[in-house]
DNA sequence: CGCCAATTTGACAGCGTTGTCATTTTGCTC
DNA sequence: GAGCAAAATGACAACGCTGTCAAATTGGCG
C-alpha cells in the first residue's frame, strides 16, 4: 500500500518532521540523517501526498496554464512542455482554457487561487499581454511567467519568456528580398496581438535595410484566421500592381493565401511566393509546403514552467534564487526560418 | 477571504457535519435545515476545499484523461468537453498524455491512483482498446469510461462511449457510389486501431449493398499519417486501373492523397474524388475543401466525463445510480457525412 | 571536563474536510 | 402524555503533511 511520511520516519528512525525537512530540502539536517531518510524514501518508494501538502503548507504544488489560442498544436506543445517540468519536480498542472473576449479571466484567476490554491500561473498571449490580467496576478501575489512577444516585455523581463517576432520576421522578409522580391504583401494578424506588430516591424526593418520603400497599400489588416488570409490575399492579388510575394503573419493565413492563389489560378511559387509563421503541422501538409518560421513552443513551455517553479520553490526554501533561477533557462527565443517549397525567385526578376 | 465549512456552519447555526451532509447531498437532513445551510453557502460563496476533501474522504475529486493522439484538435476537444463536465460538478481534471508504444501506461495509471488519488479515468484510443490497460484499470478498482470504436465495446457497453465508424464509413461510401463511383480506393489506417477496421467494414458493406465487387487491390494499408496518405494514393493512382474515388481513413491521409493527386496533375474533384474522416480543422483549409465525416468529439467528451463522474458520485451518495447514469448521456455516436468540395461525379460515368 | 551558543531534532497543533458513532429530536402509537 | 423506534444532528478523531516552538545534541573554548 501507499507509504506515508510516518512509514518513512519509522523506517529511518527519525521524526516525521525530519523527513519533511529532507524532502523539502530544508537546511539544518545533518548529512548522515539526510542519508538515512533518503534511503528510507527510496526503499519505500515514498511520494509525498499532494493533497496533504496543499492542505497543510502555505505553499502549494499546483500551477495553472492559462490560454486562449485557436491553434490546438500550440496549446498541446505548451501543455506537454509544462507537464514535463512539473513532473520532474512533483508539481501538478491545471489547464485553464479561458475566453479573452469575455473578460472573466480575472475572476477565474482569483477562483484558481482561492479554490485550488495554485502557486503560480503560466500566462500565454493574449492574457500575457493584457495589463489588467498582469495587475490582477500581481494583486493576488501569484508567481507567474508571461510568454510574450518581445515588445510586451517592457520593464518586466524578469517574469517574461520572450519570442522575438521582429527578428524572425526580419529574417523571413530578408529571405524573400534575397530572392529578388521587391513588392512584398503583408497580411497582418489582429491588432490586439503584440506579435503581429512585432512581425510587421521586422518586415519594415528588412525592407528599409534593403532600401525598398514601404508601400502602405501592401499591408493588409486581418486576424490570424484562414478566412482573413483568403480575403487579404485576394485583395492584394486583384490590385493593379500585385505583389510577387506575400508574408502572412501566421501559417493559417498563409494557407488562406495559398487557397486564394489557387482560386485565381496563380502558380506557387513560380508566380507568387508565400510565407507563413509558426510552423504549425499543417504548414507541412499544404501544397506546396509552406516556408515559415519555426517557433519552439515545447522548449518555450519548458523554460516558462521552470521559471515559475523556481520562483515558487525559492520562496520557501533557502536557496540562492538568483543563481538557481537562470540555470539553463532561455529567456528569449528567435523563431527560425524554415525554407520549404512555397517561396522562390521573383517572377519580376 | 476564502470561507470554510466552519464559517458556513456558524452562519447557518448548525454543525460542520451537517453542512458537509448538505453539500454532499446526503440523506437525513431536514428540508428546513438544508435550506438554512444552502443560504449560508450562497451568501458566503462557499466552495469546498479540494485538497481537504481529497485528504479526508475516501472518494476523490479528480479524474484523469489518458491519451496518445497526434491530432491536437482531437485532444483539445476532448479536454474541453471533459473540463466542462468537471467544472459543473466541482471536479478537477488531470491531463495525462502517455505513450502507447512504450507500454508504461499501467505504471502511470497506478501512480495516478496512489499519488494523485484519482477517482476515475477517461480512456481514449488506443488505450481504451488495449486489453492490458482495461485489466489494470479494473484491478485498480478505478471508475473508467472507454471511448471506443464500436467494435471494441464487446460485453463492456456499460463503460463505453462508442463511435460507430462502420455506420459512418457506410454513409461516406454510399455518397461516393451515388455519384457513380464504382472503383473506390480505400486507404486504411494502422492495423492496431479498431477504428480503421470499423471504417473498412462500412466501406465493404456499402459496396456489397450496391452490388459492387470488392477489389482487394484497391485497399491499401497505411497508418493514419499524411505521408502514408501520399504513398497510398500514389500507389493507387499509378496502377493500370486507377480508382475514380479514394476513401482515406482520416483527414490527414486524405490531405496526403490530395497532395499526391496534385503532384500527378490530377484535378479534384473532376478527375478524382477524395473523402476523409474526422473533420479536423485543416480539412476545411485544403484545396479543395475535403468531404469528410464529422465526429463530435467535444460532445463525446462531455458524455464520457458525465459517465465517470456519475459513477464516482453514486458510490458515495445514495442515489439511484442507474436512473442517474443514463440521464442525457448518449452512448453511441455516428459521425455525420459532411459534403464539401473534394467529391463529385465519377468521370467514368 | 564543563559551559554556552549554535545546530539539529522532535512534539504537537493545525489545515478543511469526511467518517464513525453517540446524542438529541421528531413523530408515532397506545 | 408516556414510551419508543426512526430520523436528524453533532462531537470528535482521523487524513498526511507543514509550521511553530521547545528540547536535545553538538562542538568549541576556557
PDB file of C-alpha atoms in Angstrom, chain B residues 3-244:
ATOM      1  CA  UNK B   3     -14.659  30.862   3.664  1.00  0.00           C
ATOM      2  CA  UNK B   4     -14.541  27.397   5.146  1.00  0.00           C
ATOM      3  CA  UNK B   5     -17.080  24.891   6.246  1.00  0.00           C
ATOM      4  CA  UNK B   6     -16.814  26.335   9.743  1.00  0.00           C
ATOM      5  CA  UNK B   7     -17.921  29.739   8.574  1.00  0.00           C
ATOM      6  CA  UNK B   8     -20.889  28.220   6.854  1.00  0.00           C
ATOM      7  CA  UNK B   9     -21.778  26.152   9.885  1.00  0.00           C
ATOM      8  CA  UNK B  10     -21.596  29.155  12.179  1.00  0.00           C
ATOM      9  CA  UNK B  11     -23.667  31.271   9.854  1.00  0.00           C
ATOM     10  CA  UNK B  12     -26.308  28.599   9.442  1.00  0.00           C
ATOM     11  CA  UNK B  13     -26.282  27.735  13.119  1.00  0.00           C
ATOM     12  CA  UNK B  14     -25.569  24.052  12.622  1.00  0.00           C
ATOM     13  CA  UNK B  15     -22.579  21.767  12.998  1.00  0.00           C
ATOM     14  CA  UNK B  16     -19.995  21.406  10.294  1.00  0.00           C
ATOM     15  CA  UNK B  17     -21.053  17.823   9.805  1.00  0.00           C
ATOM     16  CA  UNK B  18     -24.488  18.953   8.765  1.00  0.00           C
ATOM     17  CA  UNK B  19     -23.008  21.350   6.284  1.00  0.00           C
ATOM     18  CA  UNK B  20     -20.946  18.502   4.955  1.00  0.00           C
ATOM     19  CA  UNK B  21     -24.093  16.441   4.593  1.00  0.00           C
ATOM     20  CA  UNK B  22     -25.826  19.142   2.640  1.00  0.00           C
ATOM     21  CA  UNK B  23     -23.038  19.823   0.204  1.00  0.00           C
ATOM     22  CA  UNK B  24     -22.619  16.137  -0.420  1.00  0.00           C
ATOM     23  CA  UNK B  25     -26.279  15.591  -0.966  1.00  0.00           C
ATOM     24  CA  UNK B  26     -26.529  13.040   1.742  1.00  0.00           C
ATOM     25  CA  UNK B  27     -29.924  11.967   3.060  1.00  0.00           C
ATOM     26  CA  UNK B  28     -31.167  12.601   6.576  1.00  0.00           C
ATOM     27  CA  UNK B  29     -31.219  16.340   6.570  1.00  0.00           C
ATOM     28  CA  UNK B  30     -34.485  18.087   7.197  1.00  0.00           C
ATOM     29  CA  UNK B  31     -35.517  20.381   4.310  1.00  0.00           C
ATOM     30  CA  UNK B  32     -35.568  23.402   6.589  1.00  0.00           C
ATOM     31  CA  UNK B  33     -32.038  22.711   7.762  1.00  0.00           C
ATOM     32  CA  UNK B  34     -30.905  22.088   4.244  1.00  0.00           C
ATOM     33  CA  UNK B  35     -32.235  25.425   3.185  1.00  0.00           C
ATOM     34  CA  UNK B  36     -30.542  27.277   6.030  1.00  0.00           C
ATOM     35  CA  UNK B  37     -27.257  25.738   5.017  1.00  0.00           C
ATOM     36  CA  UNK B  38     -27.723  26.374   1.334  1.00  0.00           C
ATOM     37  CA  UNK B  39     -28.450  30.001   2.054  1.00  0.00           C
ATOM     38  CA  UNK B  40     -25.301  30.325   4.098  1.00  0.00           C
ATOM     39  CA  UNK B  41     -23.312  28.652   1.349  1.00  0.00           C
ATOM     40  CA  UNK B  42     -24.741  31.093  -1.108  1.00  0.00           C
ATOM     41  CA  UNK B  43     -24.076  34.161   0.981  1.00  0.00           C
ATOM     42  CA  UNK B  44     -20.524  33.237   1.748  1.00  0.00           C
ATOM     43  CA  UNK B  45     -19.775  31.965  -1.742  1.00  0.00           C
ATOM     44  CA  UNK B  46     -18.539  28.862  -0.067  1.00  0.00           C
ATOM     45  CA  UNK B  47     -16.666  26.319  -2.140  1.00  0.00           C
ATOM     46  CA  UNK B  48     -15.373  23.182  -0.514  1.00  0.00           C
ATOM     47  CA  UNK B  49     -11.608  22.906  -0.426  1.00  0.00           C
ATOM     48  CA  UNK B  50     -10.491  20.214  -2.788  1.00  0.00           C
ATOM     49  CA  UNK B  51      -7.286  19.348  -1.021  1.00  0.00           C
ATOM     50  CA  UNK B  52      -9.108  18.788   2.243  1.00  0.00           C
ATOM     51  CA  UNK B  53     -11.739  16.688   0.577  1.00  0.00           C
ATOM     52  CA  UNK B  54      -9.194  14.549  -1.163  1.00  0.00           C
ATOM     53  CA  UNK B  55      -7.281  14.110   2.039  1.00  0.00           C
ATOM     54  CA  UNK B  56     -10.144  13.342   4.344  1.00  0.00           C
ATOM     55  CA  UNK B  57     -12.583  11.451   2.223  1.00  0.00           C
ATOM     56  CA  UNK B  58     -12.449   8.038   0.703  1.00  0.00           C
ATOM     57  CA  UNK B  59     -13.568   9.277  -2.632  1.00  0.00           C
ATOM     58  CA  UNK B  60     -11.681  11.841  -4.585  1.00  0.00           C
ATOM     59  CA  UNK B  61     -12.464  14.789  -6.731  1.00  0.00           C
ATOM     60  CA  UNK B  62     -10.064  14.468  -9.569  1.00  0.00           C
ATOM     61  CA  UNK B  63     -10.275  12.433 -12.728  1.00  0.00           C
ATOM     62  CA  UNK B  64      -7.688  11.912 -15.421  1.00  0.00           C
ATOM     63  CA  UNK B  65      -7.781  11.918 -19.201  1.00  0.00           C
ATOM     64  CA  UNK B  66      -5.383   9.472 -20.813  1.00  0.00           C
ATOM     65  CA  UNK B  67      -4.448   9.982 -24.439  1.00  0.00           C
ATOM     66  CA  UNK B  68      -1.903   9.476 -27.163  1.00  0.00           C
ATOM     67  CA  UNK B  69      -3.169  11.076 -30.294  1.00  0.00           C
ATOM     68  CA  UNK B  70      -1.136  13.100 -32.770  1.00  0.00           C
ATOM     69  CA  UNK B  71      -4.184  15.119 -33.695  1.00  0.00           C
ATOM     70  CA  UNK B  72      -4.024  18.093 -31.366  1.00  0.00           C
ATOM     71  CA  UNK B  73      -7.548  19.167 -32.229  1.00  0.00           C
ATOM     72  CA  UNK B  74      -8.895  15.851 -31.098  1.00  0.00           C
ATOM     73  CA  UNK B  75      -7.112  16.157 -27.794  1.00  0.00           C
ATOM     74  CA  UNK B  76      -8.187  19.717 -27.212  1.00  0.00           C
ATOM     75  CA  UNK B  77     -11.808  18.898 -27.975  1.00  0.00           C
ATOM     76  CA  UNK B  78     -11.673  16.068 -25.503  1.00  0.00           C
ATOM     77  CA  UNK B  79     -10.071  18.187 -22.832  1.00  0.00           C
ATOM     78  CA  UNK B  80     -12.550  20.984 -23.208  1.00  0.00           C
ATOM     79  CA  UNK B  81     -15.542  18.702 -23.138  1.00  0.00           C
ATOM     80  CA  UNK B  82     -14.356  16.961 -20.011  1.00  0.00           C
ATOM     81  CA  UNK B  83     -13.300  20.160 -18.354  1.00  0.00           C
ATOM     82  CA  UNK B  84     -16.787  21.492 -18.800  1.00  0.00           C
ATOM     83  CA  UNK B  85     -18.343  18.494 -17.113  1.00  0.00           C
ATOM     84  CA  UNK B  86     -15.788  18.662 -14.318  1.00  0.00           C
ATOM     85  CA  UNK B  87     -16.327  22.291 -13.636  1.00  0.00           C
ATOM     86  CA  UNK B  88     -20.052  21.765 -13.364  1.00  0.00           C
ATOM     87  CA  UNK B  89     -19.548  19.243 -10.594  1.00  0.00           C
ATOM     88  CA  UNK B  90     -16.550  20.634  -8.784  1.00  0.00           C
ATOM     89  CA  UNK B  91     -14.089  18.088 -10.053  1.00  0.00           C
ATOM     90  CA  UNK B  92     -10.557  18.629 -11.190  1.00  0.00           C
ATOM     91  CA  UNK B  93      -9.021  17.250 -14.377  1.00  0.00           C
ATOM     92  CA  UNK B  94      -5.523  15.888 -14.678  1.00  0.00           C
ATOM     93  CA  UNK B  95      -4.385  15.530 -18.258  1.00  0.00           C
ATOM     94  CA  UNK B  96      -2.128  12.645 -18.953  1.00  0.00           C
ATOM     95  CA  UNK B  97      -0.526  12.283 -22.364  1.00  0.00           C
ATOM     96  CA  UNK B  98       1.092   8.883 -22.494  1.00  0.00           C
ATOM     97  CA  UNK B  99       2.972   6.833 -24.994  1.00  0.00           C
ATOM     98  CA  UNK B 100       1.212   3.827 -26.383  1.00  0.00           C
ATOM     99  CA  UNK B 101       4.441   2.448 -27.784  1.00  0.00           C
ATOM    100  CA  UNK B 102       6.423   2.425 -24.568  1.00  0.00           C
ATOM    101  CA  UNK B 103       3.956   0.362 -22.594  1.00  0.00           C
ATOM    102  CA  UNK B 104       4.271   2.311 -19.384  1.00  0.00           C
ATOM    103  CA  UNK B 105       0.637   3.318 -19.071  1.00  0.00           C
ATOM    104  CA  UNK B 106      -0.139   0.734 -16.481  1.00  0.00           C
ATOM    105  CA  UNK B 107       2.543   2.016 -14.166  1.00  0.00           C
ATOM    106  CA  UNK B 108       1.419   5.543 -14.793  1.00  0.00           C
ATOM    107  CA  UNK B 109      -2.139   4.584 -14.014  1.00  0.00           C
ATOM    108  CA  UNK B 110      -1.059   3.116 -10.730  1.00  0.00           C
ATOM    109  CA  UNK B 111       0.913   6.214  -9.861  1.00  0.00           C
ATOM    110  CA  UNK B 112      -2.088   8.349 -10.719  1.00  0.00           C
ATOM    111  CA  UNK B 113      -4.200   6.414  -8.239  1.00  0.00           C
ATOM    112  CA  UNK B 114      -1.674   6.193  -5.464  1.00  0.00           C
ATOM    113  CA  UNK B 115      -0.132   9.566  -5.727  1.00  0.00           C
ATOM    114  CA  UNK B 116      -2.826  11.818  -7.023  1.00  0.00           C
ATOM    115  CA  UNK B 117      -5.700   9.695  -5.829  1.00  0.00           C
ATOM    116  CA  UNK B 118      -7.737   9.998  -8.990  1.00  0.00           C
ATOM    117  CA  UNK B 119     -11.256   8.695  -8.777  1.00  0.00           C
ATOM    118  CA  UNK B 120     -11.726   7.837 -12.394  1.00  0.00           C
ATOM    119  CA  UNK B 121     -10.200   7.943 -15.828  1.00  0.00           C
ATOM    120  CA  UNK B 122     -11.350   8.642 -19.343  1.00  0.00           C
ATOM    121  CA  UNK B 123      -9.550   6.337 -21.722  1.00  0.00           C
ATOM    122  CA  UNK B 124      -9.181   7.263 -25.388  1.00  0.00           C
ATOM    123  CA  UNK B 125      -7.889   5.093 -28.229  1.00  0.00           C
ATOM    124  CA  UNK B 126      -5.583   3.293 -28.389  1.00  0.00           C
ATOM    125  CA  UNK B 127      -5.576   2.796 -24.611  1.00  0.00           C
ATOM    126  CA  UNK B 128      -9.316   2.332 -24.491  1.00  0.00           C
ATOM    127  CA  UNK B 129      -8.939  -0.596 -26.841  1.00  0.00           C
ATOM    128  CA  UNK B 130      -5.981  -2.281 -25.170  1.00  0.00           C
ATOM    129  CA  UNK B 131      -6.902  -5.222 -23.016  1.00  0.00           C
ATOM    130  CA  UNK B 132      -3.990  -4.925 -20.612  1.00  0.00           C
ATOM    131  CA  UNK B 133      -4.925  -1.348 -19.837  1.00  0.00           C
ATOM    132  CA  UNK B 134      -8.526  -2.284 -19.201  1.00  0.00           C
ATOM    133  CA  UNK B 135      -7.399  -5.098 -16.940  1.00  0.00           C
ATOM    134  CA  UNK B 136      -5.176  -2.786 -14.961  1.00  0.00           C
ATOM    135  CA  UNK B 137      -7.891  -0.214 -14.519  1.00  0.00           C
ATOM    136  CA  UNK B 138     -10.205  -2.893 -13.246  1.00  0.00           C
ATOM    137  CA  UNK B 139      -7.551  -4.209 -10.908  1.00  0.00           C
ATOM    138  CA  UNK B 140      -7.063  -0.745  -9.510  1.00  0.00           C
ATOM    139  CA  UNK B 141     -10.788  -0.549  -8.935  1.00  0.00           C
ATOM    140  CA  UNK B 142     -10.892   2.700 -10.842  1.00  0.00           C
ATOM    141  CA  UNK B 143     -14.038   4.086 -12.346  1.00  0.00           C
ATOM    142  CA  UNK B 144     -13.485   4.484 -16.038  1.00  0.00           C
ATOM    143  CA  UNK B 145     -15.032   5.242 -19.365  1.00  0.00           C
ATOM    144  CA  UNK B 146     -13.672   3.983 -22.617  1.00  0.00           C
ATOM    145  CA  UNK B 147     -14.136   5.976 -25.766  1.00  0.00           C
ATOM    146  CA  UNK B 148     -14.005   3.332 -28.433  1.00  0.00           C
ATOM    147  CA  UNK B 149     -14.842   2.409 -31.940  1.00  0.00           C
ATOM    148  CA  UNK B 150     -17.990   0.303 -31.719  1.00  0.00           C
ATOM    149  CA  UNK B 151     -16.161  -2.904 -32.485  1.00  0.00           C
ATOM    150  CA  UNK B 152     -14.229  -2.702 -29.243  1.00  0.00           C
ATOM    151  CA  UNK B 153     -17.162  -2.346 -26.899  1.00  0.00           C
ATOM    152  CA  UNK B 154     -17.834  -6.093 -26.665  1.00  0.00           C
ATOM    153  CA  UNK B 155     -19.538  -7.003 -23.422  1.00  0.00           C
ATOM    154  CA  UNK B 156     -18.460  -3.817 -21.725  1.00  0.00           C
ATOM    155  CA  UNK B 157     -21.012  -1.451 -23.228  1.00  0.00           C
ATOM    156  CA  UNK B 158     -21.734  -0.117 -19.786  1.00  0.00           C
ATOM    157  CA  UNK B 159     -18.348   1.558 -19.607  1.00  0.00           C
ATOM    158  CA  UNK B 160     -18.095   2.635 -23.207  1.00  0.00           C
ATOM    159  CA  UNK B 161     -18.897   5.613 -25.308  1.00  0.00           C
ATOM    160  CA  UNK B 162     -18.998   4.223 -28.784  1.00  0.00           C
ATOM    161  CA  UNK B 163     -18.206   5.819 -32.091  1.00  0.00           C
ATOM    162  CA  UNK B 164     -19.843   3.896 -34.863  1.00  0.00           C
ATOM    163  CA  UNK B 165     -17.182   4.066 -37.516  1.00  0.00           C
ATOM    164  CA  UNK B 166     -18.814   1.404 -39.575  1.00  0.00           C
ATOM    165  CA  UNK B 167     -22.075   3.251 -39.997  1.00  0.00           C
ATOM    166  CA  UNK B 168     -20.284   6.465 -40.851  1.00  0.00           C
ATOM    167  CA  UNK B 169     -17.987   4.781 -43.344  1.00  0.00           C
ATOM    168  CA  UNK B 170     -21.017   3.186 -44.882  1.00  0.00           C
ATOM    169  CA  UNK B 171     -22.575   6.616 -45.384  1.00  0.00           C
ATOM    170  CA  UNK B 172     -19.430   8.007 -46.910  1.00  0.00           C
ATOM    171  CA  UNK B 173     -19.020   5.150 -49.309  1.00  0.00           C
ATOM    172  CA  UNK B 174     -22.667   5.339 -50.257  1.00  0.00           C
ATOM    173  CA  UNK B 175     -22.226   9.022 -51.039  1.00  0.00           C
ATOM    174  CA  UNK B 176     -19.424   8.109 -53.401  1.00  0.00           C
ATOM    175  CA  UNK B 177     -21.440   5.347 -55.013  1.00  0.00           C
ATOM    176  CA  UNK B 178     -24.346   7.677 -55.546  1.00  0.00           C
ATOM    177  CA  UNK B 179     -22.017   9.862 -57.537  1.00  0.00           C
ATOM    178  CA  UNK B 180     -21.412   6.980 -59.903  1.00  0.00           C
ATOM    179  CA  UNK B 181     -18.146   5.783 -58.461  1.00  0.00           C
ATOM    180  CA  UNK B 182     -17.570   2.076 -58.795  1.00  0.00           C
ATOM    181  CA  UNK B 183     -13.834   1.753 -58.294  1.00  0.00           C
ATOM    182  CA  UNK B 184     -13.221   3.266 -54.901  1.00  0.00           C
ATOM    183  CA  UNK B 185      -9.786   3.059 -53.304  1.00  0.00           C
ATOM    184  CA  UNK B 186      -9.517   2.636 -49.559  1.00  0.00           C
ATOM    185  CA  UNK B 187      -6.552   3.988 -47.639  1.00  0.00           C
ATOM    186  CA  UNK B 188      -6.561   2.223 -44.308  1.00  0.00           C
ATOM    187  CA  UNK B 189      -5.077   3.389 -41.017  1.00  0.00           C
ATOM    188  CA  UNK B 190      -2.828   1.407 -38.715  1.00  0.00           C
ATOM    189  CA  UNK B 191      -3.756  -2.232 -38.109  1.00  0.00           C
ATOM    190  CA  UNK B 192      -3.738  -1.677 -34.368  1.00  0.00           C
ATOM    191  CA  UNK B 193      -6.596   0.801 -34.496  1.00  0.00           C
ATOM    192  CA  UNK B 194     -10.004  -0.722 -34.135  1.00  0.00           C
ATOM    193  CA  UNK B 195     -11.458   2.306 -35.865  1.00  0.00           C
ATOM    194  CA  UNK B 196      -9.740   1.537 -39.125  1.00  0.00           C
ATOM    195  CA  UNK B 197     -11.283  -1.926 -39.203  1.00  0.00           C
ATOM    196  CA  UNK B 198     -14.675  -0.444 -38.499  1.00  0.00           C
ATOM    197  CA  UNK B 199     -14.266   2.014 -41.311  1.00  0.00           C
ATOM    198  CA  UNK B 200     -13.163  -0.697 -43.681  1.00  0.00           C
ATOM    199  CA  UNK B 201     -16.209  -2.746 -42.734  1.00  0.00           C
ATOM    200  CA  UNK B 202     -18.514   0.133 -43.515  1.00  0.00           C
ATOM    201  CA  UNK B 203     -16.826   0.558 -46.865  1.00  0.00           C
ATOM    202  CA  UNK B 204     -17.271  -3.120 -47.656  1.00  0.00           C
ATOM    203  CA  UNK B 205     -20.892  -3.167 -46.583  1.00  0.00           C
ATOM    204  CA  UNK B 206     -21.750  -0.218 -48.788  1.00  0.00           C
ATOM    205  CA  UNK B 207     -20.078  -1.797 -51.784  1.00  0.00           C
ATOM    206  CA  UNK B 208     -21.878  -5.032 -51.180  1.00  0.00           C
ATOM    207  CA  UNK B 209     -25.226  -3.351 -50.820  1.00  0.00           C
ATOM    208  CA  UNK B 210     -24.647  -1.647 -54.142  1.00  0.00           C
ATOM    209  CA  UNK B 211     -23.668  -4.932 -55.714  1.00  0.00           C
ATOM    210  CA  UNK B 212     -20.121  -3.836 -56.382  1.00  0.00           C
ATOM    211  CA  UNK B 213     -17.436  -6.455 -56.014  1.00  0.00           C
ATOM    212  CA  UNK B 214     -14.648  -5.679 -53.613  1.00  0.00           C
ATOM    213  CA  UNK B 215     -11.384  -5.283 -55.489  1.00  0.00           C
ATOM    214  CA  UNK B 216      -8.712  -6.259 -52.992  1.00  0.00           C
ATOM    215  CA  UNK B 217      -6.017  -4.317 -54.800  1.00  0.00           C
ATOM    216  CA  UNK B 218      -7.902  -1.121 -54.023  1.00  0.00           C
ATOM    217  CA  UNK B 219      -7.442  -1.496 -50.273  1.00  0.00           C
ATOM    218  CA  UNK B 220      -4.069  -0.074 -49.296  1.00  0.00           C
ATOM    219  CA  UNK B 221      -2.572  -0.441 -45.831  1.00  0.00           C
ATOM    220  CA  UNK B 222      -1.310   2.720 -44.181  1.00  0.00           C
ATOM    221  CA  UNK B 223      -1.068   4.364 -40.819  1.00  0.00           C
ATOM    222  CA  UNK B 224      -3.183   7.452 -40.340  1.00  0.00           C
ATOM    223  CA  UNK B 225      -0.430   9.844 -41.376  1.00  0.00           C
ATOM    224  CA  UNK B 226      -0.062  12.413 -44.109  1.00  0.00           C
ATOM    225  CA  UNK B 227       2.901  10.602 -45.627  1.00  0.00           C
ATOM    226  CA  UNK B 228       1.167   7.286 -45.729  1.00  0.00           C
ATOM    227  CA  UNK B 229      -1.728   9.043 -47.462  1.00  0.00           C
ATOM    228  CA  UNK B 230       0.626  10.344 -50.113  1.00  0.00           C
ATOM    229  CA  UNK B 231       2.191   6.939 -50.631  1.00  0.00           C
ATOM    230  CA  UNK B 232      -1.098   5.070 -50.678  1.00  0.00           C
ATOM    231  CA  UNK B 233      -2.722   7.426 -53.136  1.00  0.00           C
ATOM    232  CA  UNK B 234       0.297   7.289 -55.407  1.00  0.00           C
ATOM    233  CA  UNK B 235       0.216   3.520 -55.455  1.00  0.00           C
ATOM    234  CA  UNK B 236      -3.465   3.603 -56.282  1.00  0.00           C
ATOM    235  CA  UNK B 237      -3.223   6.248 -58.982  1.00  0.00           C
ATOM    236  CA  UNK B 238      -0.221   4.772 -60.726  1.00  0.00           C
ATOM    237  CA  UNK B 239      -1.858   1.385 -61.169  1.00  0.00           C
ATOM    238  CA  UNK B 240      -3.218   0.258 -64.503  1.00  0.00           C
ATOM    239  CA  UNK B 241      -6.814   0.644 -63.474  1.00  0.00           C
ATOM    240  CA  UNK B 242      -6.840   3.548 -61.037  1.00  0.00           C
ATOM    241  CA  UNK B 243      -9.915   4.269 -58.920  1.00  0.00           C
ATOM    242  CA  UNK B 244     -12.160   7.263 -59.582  1.00  0.00           C
TER     243      UNK B 244
END
